[in-house]
Amino acid sequence: MNQRAWLTLAYGYISVAELLLLKERFGAIDAIAAQSEQRLRDAGLPGNKAQKVASPNSAALDDASEWLADERHHIVAYGSDDYPELLTQLSGPPLLLFVNGDIDALHLPSLAVVGSRNPTRGGIQNAVNFSRHLTRSGFAIVSGLAQGIDTAAHRGALEVGGRTVAFLGHGIDRVYPPQNHDLAHQIAATGALVSEYPLGAPPDKRHFPERNRLISGLSLGTLVIEAARRSGSLITARLAAEQGREVFALPGSIHNPLARGCHELIRQGAKLVETAADIAAELPHLAIHLQQNLIESTPNQSPLPDQDGDYAKLREMLGHDPTSIDELERRCGLTIDQLSSMLLILELHGEVESLSGGRYALIA
Amino acid sequence: MNQRAWLTLAYGYISVAELLLLKERFGAIDAIAAQSEQRLRDAGLPGNKAQKVASPNSAALDDASEWLADERHHIVAYGSDDYPELLTQLSGPPLLLFVNGDIDALHLPSLAVVGSRNPTRGGIQNAVNFSRHLTRSGFAIVSGLAQGIDTAAHRGALEVGGRTVAFLGHGIDRVYPPQNHDLAHQIAATGALVSEYPLGAPPDKRHFPERNRLISGLSLGTLVIEAARRSGSLITARLAAEQGREVFALPGSIHNPLARGCHELIRQGAKLVETAADIAAELPHLAIHLQQNLIESTPNQSPLPDQDGDYAKLREMLGHDPTSIDELERRCGLTIDQLSSMLLILELHGEVESLSGGRYALIA
């Protein structure tokens, strides 16, 4: 492919619809990028775009070429073999994807896991939990690298050695929010960071809804963990439904304002899910594939943490009666953070049940 | 009406279908009760029923007549003006209702509020809360006098001066469970206890599903607050759906086993509700009636408990940050029980919000 020509079109904000128009008139990508502003205008391209393609910002293109020198950095053009089939089905597919990581990660059966940037602790646990289980069921996890549920979703996948894809609302060479710098590195190491924006493009409010169509678009379904009414996650869910993909939502307490968005989705027809298995059950065409992945992934599961003195103590102090984490803090002499993490691990191993009111109990 | 004849048929376990058959043959109720066993058999009545009607247990009928001497005690026969119209729509309407209380309570727009006998504290709060709000919206609350959600539902209605109806799975002269003795008295004082079983009939496992058809049958809709999978509340909900009535269910945390039954109902098409207003919105044909009731009932609302020193202290100690009840116990020097009740009252007045993890906060 002619990288420079593709970058020129992408930096001119050419849409796929416009690309198809220009190809009909001028043939190959190289030929399009070589046209004068007037000829591009005559072909129907708006003036500002024609100008940008005919007189590109050479320094910006040089920066992009330099960025592409890294072997983990790629651009994936519309129509190429590397371009994800599911994105071609969108009404406005991206012309060019900037990818930091493994392009193969864009071709796995994927599920989007999204939600509030300010979730409850329970919401974070649920996001990690579902993400881990879905990863083990053979799905790649797609999200948006935002704080809160997105972060928990990416982390859950990474923790069990899975692949996760983050779509960014800004240039691929930036990280936003800054505290997710390390997480972004981990995602790129085994999965992929993906953006359709030019290098250096800042996080822009208008980009995020656009970006959301790619999160839902690459995914067979979108799972909303916790979301307020009128929040970005509901936009992603709406886009998923418009794209003919499944929408899944976690119910929650009627007193949790972050369950309201999920309840709204369920009322509108989203599938109510309680477990990762509920999601797999809705995607039966993947059953065989998932079954294979499940068998392959089983040996990778971490062993039960039963040798560790702290875990033995926690089990003993917990028992089968619902017990709050505050009470466990008193009984075990461990910090809330330690307990929280240990309880989550025991929960993921099916040893501990998380109950209402932030209480826990051993499963009999 | 001829009470003795109706009691004779009821104590013979004559169904409404059989009643209609016998009326066609013999005319009036008195005439039916006067037939010989052979003639009743010839008319198509099963042998055991024919025997019971032709040779009734006089002592049992005397007991029932004696019970009926109390002015609050009634029998309501199928076909009479006092018989609730909604029950005539059932596929197996009861022949005779024993009523302790006010017959008018059977003719109000009603909603069933049902759920687990072993609910969470949050479930009890929700039941009380919904029941109070629905009562204030002009509904009578129908339930089954069981422990847990049923009890909370009846109490919620009574607390705001509303009317509530309890259908019993045993004779009207008994109270089960025994700890609901006082509650039963309160219900009978303004609403009604109702049974279709002979006096003295013990609580029988088989009676409860039968009884459930009356709970849903007298109601425009059935609200399930908390219910395990495969529980009696789901039977009531299924019967409501079969009877063409609305089914409402409260969502809850995916970690609360008592939310699972509700989630199952929502998946099957029950309306997900977060507030009492969600229920009223689904019953628009009642809107005008409810509006009137709302206006009438407003002056009856209890005043805000703002004069009380303990409430002032609680408000001050609570603040707008989510705070656990354990923490409030430490801060206020009040017992968990006191705090729980005070927080509920403030919540019902819209001053306090109940958050996830058993935490509370003042509403700004």
XYZ file of C-alpha atoms in Angstrom:
728
model
C 0.000 0.000 0.000
C 1.024 3.563 -0.508
C 1.175 4.744 3.084
C 1.831 8.367 2.188
C -1.206 8.545 -0.092
C -3.494 6.948 2.504
C -2.192 9.303 5.178
C -2.795 12.237 2.858
C -6.440 11.241 2.393
C -6.928 10.483 6.076
C -5.407 13.820 7.100
C -7.754 15.464 4.617
C -10.689 13.869 6.559
C -11.875 12.029 3.436
C -14.797 9.732 4.214
C -15.197 6.262 2.745
C -18.129 7.547 0.659
C -15.885 10.263 -0.763
C -13.074 7.747 -1.307
C -15.361 5.577 -3.426
C -16.410 8.626 -5.461
C -12.773 9.642 -6.030
C -11.681 6.107 -6.933
C -14.375 5.954 -9.582
C -13.009 9.170 -11.094
C -9.257 8.811 -10.616
C -8.584 5.100 -10.034
C -5.846 4.224 -7.543
C -5.135 5.925 -4.212
C -1.829 7.304 -5.512
C -3.653 8.953 -8.382
C -6.189 10.562 -6.040
C -3.466 11.974 -3.803
C -1.723 13.415 -6.887
C -4.702 15.489 -8.104
C -4.867 19.268 -8.032
C -7.270 21.008 -5.681
C -9.440 22.079 -8.610
C -9.768 18.580 -10.048
C -10.672 17.233 -6.596
C -13.314 19.972 -6.271
C -14.596 19.161 -9.737
C -14.943 15.546 -8.621
C -17.311 16.732 -5.888
C -14.977 17.018 -2.892
C -15.739 19.950 -0.522
C -13.262 22.831 -0.836
C -11.559 22.452 2.544
C -10.953 18.743 1.979
C -9.732 19.258 -1.604
C -7.309 21.846 -0.333
C -6.018 19.559 2.448
C -5.464 16.613 0.074
C -3.828 18.678 -2.694
C -1.576 20.602 -0.293
C -1.003 18.269 2.655
C 0.868 19.251 5.784
C 4.195 17.565 4.983
C 5.538 17.838 8.516
C 2.470 16.038 9.874
C 2.795 13.291 7.251
C 6.495 12.963 8.090
C 5.622 12.560 11.758
C 3.144 9.829 10.872
C 5.707 8.048 8.675
C 8.191 8.229 11.518
C 5.615 6.825 13.925
C 4.989 3.971 11.476
C 8.675 2.981 11.587
C 7.976 1.110 14.856
C 7.109 -2.491 14.011
C 4.116 -2.477 16.407
C 2.643 0.591 14.653
C 0.330 0.120 11.690
C -2.227 1.791 9.539
C -5.122 -0.297 8.283
C -6.899 1.107 5.246
C -10.508 0.613 4.212
C -10.678 -2.218 1.697
C -7.455 -3.920 2.796
C -7.368 -7.514 4.069
C -6.448 -6.258 7.525
C -9.531 -4.044 7.732
C -12.069 -5.640 10.138
C -15.043 -7.067 8.289
C -17.466 -5.897 10.997
C -16.419 -2.258 10.532
C -17.237 -2.387 6.806
C -20.855 -2.946 7.874
C -21.090 0.480 9.548
C -22.922 3.306 7.850
C -19.826 5.515 8.288
C -16.794 3.195 8.338
C -13.438 4.811 9.150
C -11.150 5.421 6.165
C -7.984 4.554 8.025
C -7.208 3.035 11.409
C -4.021 3.827 13.286
C -3.094 0.735 15.286
C -0.546 0.371 18.053
C -0.219 -3.340 18.778
C -1.347 -6.502 17.033
C -3.613 -6.163 13.999
C -4.841 -9.730 14.569
C -6.568 -8.496 17.724
C -9.049 -6.687 15.433
C -10.166 -9.983 13.928
C -11.194 -11.909 17.047
C -14.789 -12.460 18.162
C -15.166 -9.447 20.410
C -17.472 -8.006 22.996
C -17.576 -4.385 24.076
C -17.656 -3.805 27.838
C -18.453 -0.189 28.675
C -19.884 1.959 31.435
C -19.558 4.880 33.767
C -16.323 6.774 34.354
C -17.381 7.040 38.019
C -18.698 3.604 38.853
C -19.360 2.084 42.258
C -16.840 -0.394 43.675
C -19.363 -3.119 42.873
C -19.514 -1.905 39.282
C -15.747 -2.137 38.946
C -15.778 -5.656 40.386
C -18.499 -6.661 37.967
C -16.596 -5.211 34.996
C -13.397 -7.050 35.949
C -15.356 -10.217 36.626
C -17.308 -10.237 33.371
C -14.257 -9.246 31.381
C -12.239 -12.124 32.840
C -14.995 -14.650 32.228
C -15.698 -13.420 28.701
C -11.987 -13.485 27.932
C -11.793 -17.066 29.145
C -14.765 -17.848 26.929
C -12.699 -16.773 23.956
C -13.793 -13.184 23.421
C -11.538 -10.189 22.972
C -12.723 -7.268 25.104
C -13.262 -3.931 23.375
C -13.577 -0.677 25.307
C -12.542 2.973 25.343
C -9.638 3.306 27.833
C -11.688 5.736 29.933
C -11.470 5.717 33.716
C -13.898 3.516 35.607
C -15.635 0.652 33.838
C -13.529 0.868 30.643
C -10.335 0.589 32.658
C -11.714 -2.333 34.697
C -12.820 -4.091 31.495
C -9.364 -3.812 29.885
C -7.669 -4.878 33.129
C -9.916 -7.911 33.566
C -8.960 -9.181 30.119
C -5.250 -8.542 30.673
C -5.268 -10.236 34.096
C -6.226 -13.569 32.572
C -3.826 -13.198 29.651
C -6.525 -12.153 27.192
C -6.552 -9.690 24.357
C -8.219 -6.339 24.564
C -8.736 -3.486 22.121
C -9.052 0.180 23.088
C -10.553 2.679 20.651
C -9.295 6.194 21.341
C -11.038 9.524 20.814
C -7.740 11.265 19.959
C -4.449 10.662 18.133
C -2.867 7.219 18.603
C 0.352 8.821 19.893
C -1.365 10.258 22.967
C -2.779 8.659 26.105
C -5.913 9.971 27.745
C -6.612 9.967 30.624
C -2.915 10.284 31.591
C -3.245 7.886 34.559
C -3.920 5.085 32.043
C -0.440 5.381 30.556
C 0.732 1.993 31.860
C -2.544 0.325 30.986
C -2.281 1.615 27.398
C 1.200 0.067 27.156
C -0.082 -3.269 28.423
C -2.984 -3.217 25.958
C -0.648 -2.460 23.034
C 1.708 -5.286 24.081
C -0.824 -8.071 23.400
C -3.916 -6.380 21.967
C -4.327 -3.072 20.203
C -4.857 0.635 20.702
C -6.825 1.998 17.749
C -7.676 5.503 16.547
C -9.053 6.982 13.348
C -7.741 10.465 14.201
C -4.498 12.045 12.943
C -1.473 11.809 15.194
C -1.497 14.534 17.785
C -5.263 15.081 17.617
C -6.340 16.126 21.125
C -9.152 14.451 23.082
C -12.158 16.318 21.699
C -15.674 16.061 23.111
C -17.052 15.490 19.623
C -14.691 12.577 18.996
C -16.030 10.381 21.759
C -19.489 9.620 20.338
C -17.798 9.013 16.928
C -15.307 6.717 18.581
C -18.157 4.858 20.342
C -19.503 3.629 16.988
C -16.208 1.758 16.523
C -16.349 0.180 19.994
C -19.812 -1.210 19.288
C -18.993 -1.734 15.609
C -16.058 -4.081 16.128
C -18.067 -6.097 18.665
C -20.697 -8.816 18.338
C -22.397 -7.261 21.330
C -22.049 -4.433 23.816
C -22.310 -5.035 27.559
C -23.141 -2.020 29.716
C -22.078 -2.553 33.340
C -23.125 0.660 35.104
C -24.350 3.809 33.424
C -26.235 6.910 34.403
C -29.186 8.074 32.350
C -28.125 10.231 29.370
C -24.514 8.967 29.464
C -22.003 8.089 26.755
C -22.395 4.380 27.421
C -26.021 4.605 26.371
C -24.879 6.166 23.093
C -22.594 3.173 22.515
C -25.493 0.829 23.310
C -27.810 2.691 20.936
C -25.199 2.524 18.184
C -24.780 -1.219 18.812
C -28.534 -1.709 18.399
C -28.558 0.417 15.218
C -25.667 -1.679 13.892
C -27.731 -4.817 14.481
C -25.497 -6.010 17.294
C -26.625 -7.401 20.632
C -26.992 -5.091 23.620
C -26.508 -6.542 27.100
C -27.049 -4.714 30.374
C -26.465 -5.556 34.015
C -29.374 -4.825 36.338
C -28.687 -3.315 39.735
C -30.282 -1.936 42.833
C -33.062 0.576 42.202
C -31.192 2.821 44.653
C -28.027 2.868 42.539
C -28.250 5.846 40.138
C -25.719 4.061 37.907
C -28.111 1.155 37.405
C -30.706 3.486 35.879
C -29.065 3.650 32.456
C -28.898 -0.149 32.359
C -32.535 -0.428 33.389
C -33.491 2.007 30.649
C -31.681 -0.207 28.134
C -33.402 -3.339 29.445
C -36.774 -1.626 29.098
C -35.837 -0.785 25.490
C -35.036 -4.420 24.744
C -31.438 -4.968 25.864
C -30.792 -8.457 27.213
C -30.657 -8.546 31.013
C -27.559 -10.515 32.012
C -26.483 -11.875 35.382
C -23.488 -13.951 34.280
C -21.017 -14.148 31.416
C -22.726 -17.413 30.444
C -25.921 -15.429 29.738
C -23.994 -13.529 27.068
C -22.439 -16.594 25.463
C -25.918 -18.164 25.369
C -27.131 -15.282 23.194
C -24.353 -15.797 20.666
C -24.865 -19.488 19.809
C -23.168 -19.199 16.411
C -19.935 -18.818 18.356
C -20.554 -21.793 20.602
C -18.115 -24.193 18.940
C -15.381 -21.614 18.703
C -15.903 -20.650 22.325
C -15.907 -24.238 23.466
C -12.502 -24.737 21.838
C -11.135 -21.618 23.418
C -12.483 -22.648 26.776
C -10.627 -25.956 26.591
C -7.446 -24.230 25.487
C -7.655 -21.584 28.147
C -8.418 -23.868 31.075
C -4.761 -24.756 31.818
C -3.962 -21.050 31.949
C -6.287 -20.416 34.877
C -4.353 -19.422 37.926
C -4.365 -22.073 40.653
C -6.569 -21.652 43.680
C -4.786 -19.471 46.212
C -5.150 -22.023 48.990
C -1.542 -22.230 50.191
C -1.281 -18.640 51.276
C -1.622 -17.941 54.995
C -3.708 -14.786 54.435
C -6.223 -16.634 52.277
C -6.539 -19.418 54.842
C -7.142 -16.810 57.526
C -9.693 -14.963 55.389
C -11.601 -18.177 54.673
C -11.705 -19.005 58.364
C -12.783 -15.487 59.390
C -15.392 -15.274 56.636
C -17.432 -18.443 57.061
C -20.839 -18.993 55.490
C -22.656 -16.101 57.126
C -22.845 -12.854 55.122
C -20.098 -10.610 56.492
C -19.211 -7.036 55.622
C -15.729 -6.086 54.493
C -15.509 -3.718 57.485
C -16.110 -6.646 59.796
C -13.490 -8.714 57.934
C -11.030 -5.867 58.341
C -11.500 -6.108 62.104
C -11.346 -9.891 62.146
C -8.377 -10.432 59.807
C -6.206 -7.390 60.439
C -5.837 -6.881 56.677
C -6.540 -3.629 54.827
C -9.758 -3.056 52.918
C -7.751 -2.981 49.682
C -6.082 -6.315 50.414
C -9.387 -7.868 51.410
C -11.153 -6.449 48.378
C -8.624 -7.973 46.008
C -8.498 -11.313 47.844
C -12.292 -11.561 47.962
C -12.481 -10.855 44.237
C -9.975 -13.620 43.507
C -11.906 -16.067 45.697
C -15.118 -14.955 44.011
C -13.647 -15.568 40.562
C -12.686 -19.041 41.730
C -16.245 -19.648 42.860
C -15.286 -19.936 46.525
C -16.878 -16.747 47.745
C -20.203 -15.126 47.001
C -20.646 -11.378 46.953
C -23.989 -10.523 48.544
C -26.136 -7.437 48.790
C -25.073 -4.718 51.177
C -21.390 -5.250 50.376
C -21.336 -8.520 52.298
C -19.509 -11.729 51.443
C -19.858 -15.386 52.363
C -18.106 -18.650 51.559
C -20.083 -20.738 49.109
C -21.071 -23.984 50.827
C -78.872 -15.001 50.798
C -79.213 -18.364 52.424
C -75.990 -18.528 54.387
C -76.472 -22.104 55.521
C -77.000 -23.355 51.965
C -73.924 -21.493 50.667
C -71.827 -22.810 53.543
C -73.091 -26.327 52.805
C -71.938 -26.068 49.185
C -68.627 -24.453 50.147
C -67.920 -27.111 52.773
C -68.698 -29.690 50.087
C -65.911 -28.126 47.977
C -68.346 -27.388 45.139
C -66.655 -25.461 42.328
C -68.293 -22.609 40.442
C -68.520 -24.858 37.365
C -70.370 -27.459 39.441
C -72.558 -24.756 40.979
C -73.687 -23.628 37.531
C -74.449 -27.227 36.558
C -76.490 -27.790 39.740
C -78.354 -24.488 39.378
C -79.401 -25.478 35.884
C -80.819 -28.698 37.286
C -82.241 -27.637 40.640
C -82.646 -23.871 40.483
C -81.932 -21.956 43.699
C -79.113 -22.587 46.169
C -81.558 -23.716 48.834
C -82.925 -26.319 46.463
C -79.444 -27.622 45.674
C -78.565 -27.951 49.364
C -81.818 -29.872 49.935
C -81.118 -32.610 47.369
C -80.368 -36.210 48.260
C -76.905 -37.600 47.639
C -78.270 -39.765 44.795
C -79.893 -36.848 43.004
C -76.743 -34.811 43.311
C -74.736 -37.742 41.881
C -77.284 -38.087 39.084
C -76.747 -34.405 38.326
C -73.061 -35.168 37.725
C -71.509 -34.285 41.087
C -68.636 -36.559 42.190
C -69.606 -38.989 44.965
C -67.572 -37.461 47.780
C -68.945 -33.995 47.084
C -72.529 -35.250 46.752
C -72.164 -36.993 50.102
C -70.745 -33.888 51.784
C -73.529 -31.628 50.476
C -76.364 -34.071 51.259
C -75.014 -34.908 54.704
C -73.135 -31.819 55.853
C -71.144 -31.642 59.075
C -73.688 -29.723 61.149
C -71.224 -28.841 63.889
C -68.878 -27.245 61.322
C -71.759 -25.283 59.783
C -72.844 -24.169 63.255
C -69.323 -22.947 63.951
C -69.349 -20.965 60.711
C -72.747 -19.446 61.546
C -71.464 -18.476 64.951
C -68.355 -16.899 63.369
C -70.661 -14.951 61.040
C -72.458 -13.388 64.011
C -69.608 -10.847 64.300
C -70.540 -7.778 62.252
C -67.056 -7.648 60.673
C -67.367 -11.256 59.453
C -68.925 -11.954 56.078
C -69.304 -14.532 53.382
C -69.348 -13.339 49.789
C -70.926 -15.757 47.345
C -70.181 -16.120 43.640
C -72.757 -14.146 41.698
C -73.592 -11.714 44.497
C -73.130 -7.951 44.173
C -70.353 -8.084 46.764
C -68.350 -10.596 44.752
C -65.333 -8.843 43.150
C -65.759 -8.447 39.410
C -62.077 -9.231 38.767
C -62.370 -12.646 40.435
C -65.231 -13.649 38.119
C -62.689 -13.401 35.274
C -60.580 -16.250 36.685
C -60.746 -19.689 35.116
C -61.454 -21.159 38.580
C -63.205 -18.467 40.628
C -63.840 -19.271 44.287
C -67.402 -20.273 45.165
C -67.427 -18.465 48.477
C -65.113 -16.005 50.186
C -64.861 -15.758 53.949
C -64.074 -12.147 54.775
C -62.962 -10.651 58.077
C -63.069 -6.882 57.691
C -64.571 -4.513 55.148
C -66.080 -6.005 51.979
C -65.589 -2.666 50.220
C -61.837 -3.265 50.380
C -62.345 -5.988 47.746
C -63.661 -3.421 45.262
C -60.785 -0.923 45.176
C -58.202 -0.677 42.390
C -55.592 -3.014 43.811
C -52.029 -4.073 43.292
C -50.454 -7.238 44.609
C -47.073 -6.818 46.298
C -45.394 -10.160 46.905
C -41.977 -11.702 47.389
C -39.654 -13.821 49.431
C -40.373 -14.966 52.984
C -36.662 -14.416 53.699
C -35.864 -11.121 52.004
C -32.837 -8.897 52.467
C -33.194 -5.768 54.601
C -33.141 -3.788 51.363
C -35.989 -5.912 50.034
C -38.087 -5.174 53.107
C -37.375 -1.452 52.756
C -38.370 -1.566 49.099
C -41.597 -3.424 49.885
C -42.576 -0.913 52.586
C -41.583 1.962 50.347
C -43.498 0.817 47.249
C -46.487 -0.174 49.313
C -46.643 3.270 50.936
C -46.278 5.082 47.618
C -48.803 2.866 45.833
C -51.236 3.317 48.700
C -50.858 7.075 48.453
C -51.495 6.761 44.715
C -54.879 5.278 45.533
C -54.247 1.556 45.301
C -55.202 -1.047 47.845
C -52.334 -3.461 48.499
C -53.027 -7.182 48.175
C -50.692 -9.806 49.574
C -50.548 -13.109 51.433
C -49.720 -12.299 55.100
C -46.546 -14.390 54.859
C -43.376 -13.338 56.646
C -40.946 -11.127 54.779
C -42.136 -9.152 51.746
C -45.857 -9.871 52.287
C -45.655 -8.558 55.840
C -43.714 -5.468 54.730
C -46.246 -4.816 51.960
C -49.220 -4.947 54.341
C -47.391 -2.815 56.915
C -46.432 -0.172 54.342
C -50.080 0.274 53.381
C -51.262 0.412 56.995
C -48.567 2.919 57.993
C -49.978 5.538 55.641
C -53.577 4.798 56.572
C -54.263 2.715 53.476
C -56.290 -0.377 52.895
C -54.792 -3.766 52.412
C -56.190 -7.206 51.680
C -54.603 -10.492 52.772
C -55.606 -13.752 51.104
C -55.030 -16.703 53.415
C -54.123 -20.291 52.541
C -56.138 -21.642 55.507
C -59.364 -21.054 57.426
C -60.276 -17.395 58.091
C -60.419 -18.078 61.857
C -56.708 -18.913 62.043
C -53.592 -16.776 61.727
C -50.482 -18.064 60.043
C -47.662 -17.413 60.653
C -48.538 -16.885 64.363
C -46.215 -13.882 64.717
C -48.510 -11.982 62.323
C -51.401 -12.094 64.784
C -51.367 -8.354 65.469
C -50.836 -7.507 61.801
C -53.850 -9.642 60.855
C -55.952 -7.687 63.351
C -54.794 -4.375 61.916
C -55.554 -5.538 58.372
C -59.058 -6.653 59.351
C -59.725 -3.313 61.092
C -59.576 -1.254 57.862
C -59.067 -3.742 55.030
C -59.868 -7.410 54.789
C -58.587 -10.896 55.532
C -60.001 -13.285 52.929
C -60.051 -17.070 52.600
C -61.931 -19.539 50.437
C -61.255 -22.419 52.860
C -63.593 -23.719 55.553
C -63.116 -22.437 59.072
C -60.421 -24.348 60.852
C -58.696 -25.505 57.639
C -54.986 -25.738 58.474
C -52.242 -24.068 56.411
C -51.708 -26.686 53.727
C -48.874 -26.623 51.216
C -51.334 -27.227 48.387
C -53.474 -24.262 49.415
C -50.798 -21.652 48.825
C -50.512 -21.848 45.026
C -54.370 -21.902 44.889
C -54.479 -18.902 47.161
C -51.921 -17.113 44.954
C -54.396 -17.043 42.042
C -56.658 -14.858 44.208
C -53.844 -12.472 45.135
C -53.038 -11.879 41.474
C -56.682 -12.223 40.475
C -58.007 -9.393 42.637
C -55.180 -7.113 41.437
C -54.667 -5.038 38.315
C -51.009 -5.995 38.509
C -48.577 -7.969 40.616
C -45.309 -6.447 41.807
C -42.561 -8.889 42.797
C -40.016 -7.268 45.121
C -37.473 -10.019 45.806
C -37.845 -13.656 44.863
C -35.605 -16.654 44.453
C -35.811 -18.752 41.317
C -38.561 -21.404 41.548
C -40.369 -19.624 44.373
C -44.023 -19.102 45.186
C -43.875 -15.457 44.145
C -43.045 -16.516 40.603
C -46.160 -18.692 40.616
C -48.219 -15.630 41.569
C -46.538 -13.655 38.775
C -47.179 -16.431 36.235
C -50.846 -16.566 37.302
C -51.093 -12.773 36.954
C -49.754 -13.014 33.394
C -52.161 -15.873 32.576
C -55.016 -13.785 33.977
C -54.029 -10.966 31.613
C -52.856 -8.724 34.435
C -49.641 -6.704 34.514
C -46.514 -8.172 36.068
C -43.964 -5.801 37.586
C -40.583 -6.764 38.977
C -37.832 -4.922 40.823
C -34.331 -5.460 39.468
C -31.470 -5.920 41.894
C -27.801 -6.676 42.190
C -26.663 -9.676 40.173
C -25.053 -10.877 43.419
C -28.358 -10.953 45.292
C -29.863 -14.456 44.872
C -33.273 -12.933 45.645
C -33.046 -10.683 42.587
C -32.763 -13.701 40.294
C -36.470 -14.511 40.318
C -37.258 -10.887 39.427
C -34.682 -10.909 36.634
C -36.219 -14.117 35.274
C -39.603 -12.386 35.207
C -38.164 -9.323 33.444
C -36.597 -11.587 30.807
C -40.020 -13.173 30.323
C -41.617 -9.784 29.756
C -42.441 -8.394 33.200
C -42.140 -4.625 33.421
C -38.936 -3.512 35.117
C -39.852 -0.895 37.725
C -37.661 1.455 39.728
C -40.356 3.611 41.308
C -44.038 3.438 42.182
C -44.602 6.011 39.429
C -43.390 3.431 36.873
C -46.310 1.229 37.912
C -48.919 3.970 37.785
C -47.606 4.891 34.315
C -48.466 1.393 33.080
C -52.040 1.676 34.285
C -53.130 4.890 32.525
C -56.833 4.004 32.595
C -56.641 4.643 36.317
C -54.887 7.965 35.988
C -57.852 10.216 36.782
C -58.948 8.113 39.700
C -55.421 8.026 41.066
C -54.994 11.750 40.646
C -58.086 12.324 42.773
C -56.861 9.964 45.444
C -53.480 11.599 45.429
C -55.025 14.993 46.128
C -57.224 13.566 48.876
C -54.401 11.686 50.508
C -51.860 14.503 50.551
C -53.072 16.062 53.835
C -52.732 12.667 55.493
C -49.006 12.469 54.908
C -47.113 12.499 58.151
C -45.158 15.715 58.732
C -41.396 15.776 58.259
C -39.701 14.636 61.451
C -37.583 17.780 61.698
C -38.273 18.755 65.302
C -36.835 15.683 66.875
C -33.332 15.979 68.325
C -32.261 12.547 67.077
C -33.265 13.383 63.518
C -31.390 16.684 63.622
C -28.318 14.835 64.892
C -28.640 12.133 62.229
C -28.910 14.728 59.453
C -25.830 16.495 60.739
C -23.809 13.289 61.113
C -24.918 11.944 57.737
C -24.119 14.776 55.340
C -23.955 14.386 51.594
C -21.178 11.801 51.427
C -22.263 8.157 51.229
C -21.992 6.782 54.759
C -22.551 3.279 56.074
C -24.999 2.568 58.856
C -22.102 1.157 60.926
C -20.335 4.486 60.646
C -23.543 6.331 61.595
C -23.857 4.088 64.635
C -20.433 5.268 65.761
C -21.132 8.917 64.961
C -24.636 9.223 66.403
C -24.589 6.815 69.334
C -27.932 5.355 68.187
C -28.628 1.674 67.621
C -28.648 0.127 64.146
C -32.379 -0.533 64.555
C -33.118 3.079 65.473
C -30.969 4.350 62.613
C -32.505 1.937 60.141
C -36.012 3.091 60.963
C -35.061 6.791 60.990
C -33.223 6.509 57.677
C -36.227 4.797 56.119
C -38.527 7.574 57.291
C -36.157 10.234 55.918
C -35.901 8.243 52.672
C -39.673 8.098 52.354
C -39.727 11.870 52.803
C -37.175 12.230 50.024
C -34.514 13.643 52.348
C -32.147 10.683 52.290
C -30.949 8.483 49.488
C -30.124 4.815 50.020
C -27.003 3.967 47.999
C -25.250 0.778 47.025
C -23.208 -1.007 49.669
C -25.733 -0.174 52.383
C -24.677 3.466 52.431
C -26.821 6.551 52.834
C -26.517 10.228 51.993
C -28.607 13.379 52.353
C -30.157 14.419 49.063
C -28.778 17.825 48.121
